[in-house]
Amino acid sequence: MTVYAIIGGTGLTQLEGLTITAALNVDTPYGAPSAPLLRGEYAGREVLFLARHGHPHRIPPHQVNYRANLWALKHAGAEAILAVNAVGGINAAMGTGHLCVPDQIIDYTWGREHTFFAGELDHVTHVDFSYPYDAGLRELLIAALAEEGCAFSDFGVYACTQGPRLESVAEIVRLERDGADIVGMTGMPEAVLARELELPYACLSLVVNPAAGKSSGIITMAEIERALADGMGQVRAVLARVLGA
């Protein structure tokens, strides 16, 4: 049976319902992961859980040690990864509270350690990244969303920006022109590092605010926190249904 790892983002620093059997402090060649890896049982299945931003939530998106996180999960026995991300909605159909299973990503980040293939290498390696997310995992998420009766999209282009600030209106106009449907700060290099480690990876994104210029007001943390509180129950239910399948 596949051992899944769940990477929790903003709003999911703890996995309610997880029966923890071990907290693993994994030493990696890339430094420390964001938090101890939690091994336990969720929805009747063994899982690993990692809080991307630490617990408590303290590590901004551009300072997450993505390489350590992915390496630690792989070496703790993870065989597939379900990543949860809080995002802004660009596509008019993807408003606050909407769930999205993206099928593509555009990387606008810079300065992040984005590959394991660096330094003194025996040979140069190029991984294929035409389709960033695992098709089988996406199908499981999409089926679970439909069964839960959630408002969701089974497609989406995720624009990954540097952060930690939110985007300007002009930047969102550019991202929309580039074809982006949602915008977040943590989708990369996480997805490509999973690919380099040959770990199937898919993303479940919760829209927590309209992107800049997509509503009449400014974006507030209070608005985002309300959306997180309202939406993470659905996220947990979807994850439980996937794991229980």
Tab-separated table of N, CA and C in Angstrom, residues 19 22 28 37 74 80 88 90 105 107 125 141 155 157 166-167 184 187 194 205 222 239:
chain	number	residue	atom	x	y	z
A	19	THR	N	-3.408	10.428	14.059
A	19	THR	CA	-2.921	9.744	15.263
A	19	THR	C	-1.414	9.571	15.117
A	22	ALA	N	5.019	8.720	15.738
A	22	ALA	CA	6.429	9.112	15.874
A	22	ALA	C	6.625	10.506	15.298
A	28	THR	N	19.429	15.885	7.079
A	28	THR	CA	19.571	15.781	5.630
A	28	THR	C	20.861	16.464	5.174
A	37	LEU	N	9.088	15.478	10.979
A	37	LEU	CA	8.144	14.704	10.185
A	37	LEU	C	7.280	13.886	11.143
A	74	LYS	N	11.303	11.603	1.405
A	74	LYS	CA	11.701	10.442	0.612
A	74	LYS	C	12.417	9.409	1.481
A	80	ALA	N	4.571	8.879	-2.312
A	80	ALA	CA	3.788	9.832	-3.100
A	80	ALA	C	3.469	11.013	-2.200
A	88	GLY	N	-4.244	32.647	-4.219
A	88	GLY	CA	-5.161	33.686	-4.653
A	88	GLY	C	-5.807	33.292	-5.964
A	90	ILE	N	-7.153	34.087	-9.630
A	90	ILE	CA	-7.059	34.976	-10.791
A	90	ILE	C	-8.234	34.725	-11.731
A	105	ILE	N	2.093	24.660	-14.073
A	105	ILE	CA	2.686	25.652	-13.175
A	105	ILE	C	3.657	26.538	-13.956
A	107	ASP	N	6.857	29.149	-13.010
A	107	ASP	CA	7.735	29.517	-11.893
A	107	ASP	C	8.271	30.939	-12.091
A	125	THR	N	22.031	16.235	-15.333
A	125	THR	CA	20.719	15.579	-15.409
A	125	THR	C	19.636	16.614	-15.674
A	141	LEU	N	-7.587	13.029	-6.406
A	141	LEU	CA	-8.061	14.263	-5.785
A	141	LEU	C	-9.363	14.736	-6.438
A	155	PHE	N	-8.617	21.650	-13.271
A	155	PHE	CA	-7.512	22.161	-14.073
A	155	PHE	C	-7.062	23.470	-13.424
A	157	VAL	N	-3.626	26.654	-14.005
A	157	VAL	CA	-2.210	27.004	-14.094
A	157	VAL	C	-1.855	27.781	-12.829
A	166	LEU	N	2.420	40.134	-1.129
A	166	LEU	CA	1.438	39.808	-2.154
A	166	LEU	C	1.745	40.595	-3.428
A	167	GLU	N	1.094	40.252	-4.503
A	167	GLU	CA	1.418	40.807	-5.809
A	167	GLU	C	0.735	42.160	-6.026
A	184	GLY	N	0.263	31.553	-6.053
A	184	GLY	CA	0.742	31.198	-4.725
A	184	GLY	C	2.244	31.400	-4.654
A	187	GLY	N	4.516	26.664	-4.594
A	187	GLY	CA	4.420	25.541	-5.531
A	187	GLY	C	5.742	25.110	-6.125
A	194	ALA	N	10.312	17.069	-6.134
A	194	ALA	CA	9.654	15.764	-6.059
A	194	ALA	C	9.913	14.969	-7.332
A	205	SER	N	-5.140	23.023	-4.093
A	205	SER	CA	-5.040	24.446	-3.772
A	205	SER	C	-6.385	24.991	-3.306
A	222	ALA	N	-7.241	39.208	7.666
A	222	ALA	CA	-8.482	38.737	8.281
A	222	ALA	C	-9.326	37.969	7.266
A	239	LEU	N	-8.696	14.892	1.646
A	239	LEU	CA	-7.507	14.081	1.890
A	239	LEU	C	-7.893	12.739	2.519
